[in-house]
C-alpha cells in the first residue's frame, strides 16, 4: 500500500522565490529513487505561509531509504562524499528558506483517476 509524505514548510513571503528556485534546481533528484511514485510542490494561494511538499512512495521502507541516502546527502551538501564540492572550509551553506517544517504521514486507502474516454 502506498504511503504519502507531506512536508509542511513555513515560508515567509520574502523567501518564497528562494524556496521555489531551490526546488527547481533539484528537479528530478528524487525521481530515480526506488519506490518513488509522485512529487508536487504546492504554493499557498491565500491564508497561510505554508508550502506543501507532497511525495508518494510504494511503501514506508522506500521513503526511509531515500531519507537516509539521497535526501540526507543533498541536505548536507557536497553529495555526502566528503572533501570536494562547494561549501568546503570557509564556504557557507545557504540559509534555509523555510522557518519551520512538519512532516505528515498517510497511507493511501482510496484513490481515483479520470475515466478514459
Tab-separated table of C-alpha atoms in Angstrom:
chain	number	residue	atom	x	y	z
A	1	UNK	CA	0.000	0.000	0.000
A	2	UNK	CA	1.380	3.398	-0.993
A	3	UNK	CA	2.316	5.998	1.591
A	4	UNK	CA	2.143	9.776	1.260
A	5	UNK	CA	4.544	12.143	2.993
A	6	UNK	CA	3.644	15.820	3.165
A	7	UNK	CA	6.342	18.151	4.414
A	8	UNK	CA	4.688	21.366	5.628
A	9	UNK	CA	7.177	24.221	5.208
A	10	UNK	CA	6.556	27.615	6.782
A	11	UNK	CA	7.988	30.085	4.276
A	12	UNK	CA	7.946	33.856	4.841
A	13	UNK	CA	6.748	35.818	1.792
A	14	UNK	CA	10.235	37.209	1.090
A	15	UNK	CA	11.660	33.654	0.882
A	16	UNK	CA	9.072	32.114	-1.477
A	17	UNK	CA	11.060	32.739	-4.639
A	18	UNK	CA	14.208	31.353	-2.996
A	19	UNK	CA	12.411	28.156	-1.966
A	20	UNK	CA	10.895	27.614	-5.411
A	21	UNK	CA	14.232	28.199	-7.161
A	22	UNK	CA	15.940	25.704	-4.857
A	23	UNK	CA	13.336	23.056	-5.626
A	24	UNK	CA	13.602	23.820	-9.366
A	25	UNK	CA	17.390	23.419	-9.248
A	26	UNK	CA	16.925	19.957	-7.760
A	27	UNK	CA	14.220	18.929	-10.222
A	28	UNK	CA	14.281	15.204	-10.902
A	29	UNK	CA	16.545	14.482	-7.901
A	30	UNK	CA	14.027	12.109	-6.329
A	31	UNK	CA	12.546	10.566	-9.464
A	32	UNK	CA	15.054	7.718	-9.822
A	33	UNK	CA	14.703	6.591	-6.200
A	34	UNK	CA	13.394	3.064	-5.762
A	35	UNK	CA	9.762	3.112	-4.690
A	36	UNK	CA	9.169	6.767	-5.596
A	37	UNK	CA	5.744	7.372	-7.177
A	38	UNK	CA	4.926	11.122	-7.202
A	39	UNK	CA	6.101	14.629	-6.212
A	40	UNK	CA	4.368	18.008	-6.068
A	41	UNK	CA	5.423	21.357	-4.576
A	42	UNK	CA	2.250	23.226	-3.614
A	43	UNK	CA	2.389	27.032	-3.256
A	44	UNK	CA	-0.125	28.653	-0.869
A	45	UNK	CA	-2.694	30.870	-2.546
A	46	UNK	CA	-4.158	32.650	0.472
A	47	UNK	CA	-4.451	32.481	4.230
A	48	UNK	CA	-1.191	30.692	5.027
A	49	UNK	CA	2.594	30.832	4.646
A	50	UNK	CA	2.774	27.030	4.408
A	51	UNK	CA	4.070	25.311	1.291
A	52	UNK	CA	3.277	21.601	0.994
A	53	UNK	CA	5.859	19.198	-0.407
A	54	UNK	CA	3.859	16.129	-1.451
A	55	UNK	CA	5.617	12.838	-2.160
A	56	UNK	CA	4.094	9.408	-2.662
A	57	UNK	CA	6.045	6.182	-2.134
A	58	UNK	CA	5.448	2.480	-2.758
A	59	UNK	CA	5.955	1.806	0.964
A	60	UNK	CA	7.477	3.230	4.145
A	61	UNK	CA	10.751	1.377	3.550
A	62	UNK	CA	11.263	3.128	0.198
A	63	UNK	CA	10.735	6.527	1.816
A	64	UNK	CA	13.121	5.734	4.686
A	65	UNK	CA	15.813	4.504	2.255
A	66	UNK	CA	15.567	7.798	0.341
A	67	UNK	CA	15.665	9.807	3.592
A	68	UNK	CA	18.810	8.026	4.785
A	69	UNK	CA	20.558	8.124	1.411
A	70	UNK	CA	19.999	10.689	-1.356
A	71	UNK	CA	17.953	13.192	0.668
A	72	UNK	CA	20.378	13.232	3.588
A	73	UNK	CA	23.361	13.676	1.252
A	74	UNK	CA	21.642	16.517	-0.640
A	75	UNK	CA	20.834	18.419	2.540
A	76	UNK	CA	24.359	18.008	3.923
A	77	UNK	CA	25.856	19.477	0.735
A	78	UNK	CA	28.568	18.031	-1.431
A	79	UNK	CA	26.690	14.819	-2.176
A	80	UNK	CA	27.751	13.046	1.014
A	81	UNK	CA	31.176	12.013	-0.329
A	82	UNK	CA	33.117	14.433	1.866
A	83	UNK	CA	36.046	16.537	0.768
A	84	UNK	CA	35.278	18.049	-2.627
A	85	UNK	CA	32.327	20.058	-3.792
A	86	UNK	CA	31.215	23.516	-2.894
A	87	UNK	CA	30.951	24.802	0.638
A	88	UNK	CA	34.211	23.346	1.918
A	89	UNK	CA	36.124	25.126	4.601
A	90	UNK	CA	35.394	28.822	4.563
A	91	UNK	CA	32.242	28.286	2.465
A	92	UNK	CA	28.825	28.883	3.962
A	93	UNK	CA	25.695	26.872	3.382
A	94	UNK	CA	22.765	28.987	2.229
A	95	UNK	CA	20.264	29.987	4.869
A	96	UNK	CA	17.131	27.793	4.857
A	97	UNK	CA	14.205	29.375	3.000
A	98	UNK	CA	11.707	27.808	5.420
A	99	UNK	CA	11.439	28.931	9.019
A	100	UNK	CA	9.742	25.704	10.138
A	101	UNK	CA	8.949	22.187	8.953
A	102	UNK	CA	6.490	19.450	9.948
A	103	UNK	CA	6.194	16.025	8.316
A	104	UNK	CA	2.760	14.453	7.923
A	105	UNK	CA	2.429	10.750	7.035
A	106	UNK	CA	-0.563	8.995	5.456
A	107	UNK	CA	-1.483	5.624	3.972
A	108	UNK	CA	-3.465	5.630	0.732
A	109	UNK	CA	-6.747	3.804	1.391
A	110	UNK	CA	-8.729	5.003	-1.646
A	111	UNK	CA	-7.846	6.649	-4.918
A	112	UNK	CA	-9.461	7.550	-8.223
A	113	UNK	CA	-8.255	8.642	-11.632
A	114	UNK	CA	-10.172	10.242	-14.514
A	115	UNK	CA	-12.138	7.757	-16.580
A	116	UNK	CA	-10.752	7.154	-20.064
A	117	UNK	CA	-12.993	8.141	-22.928
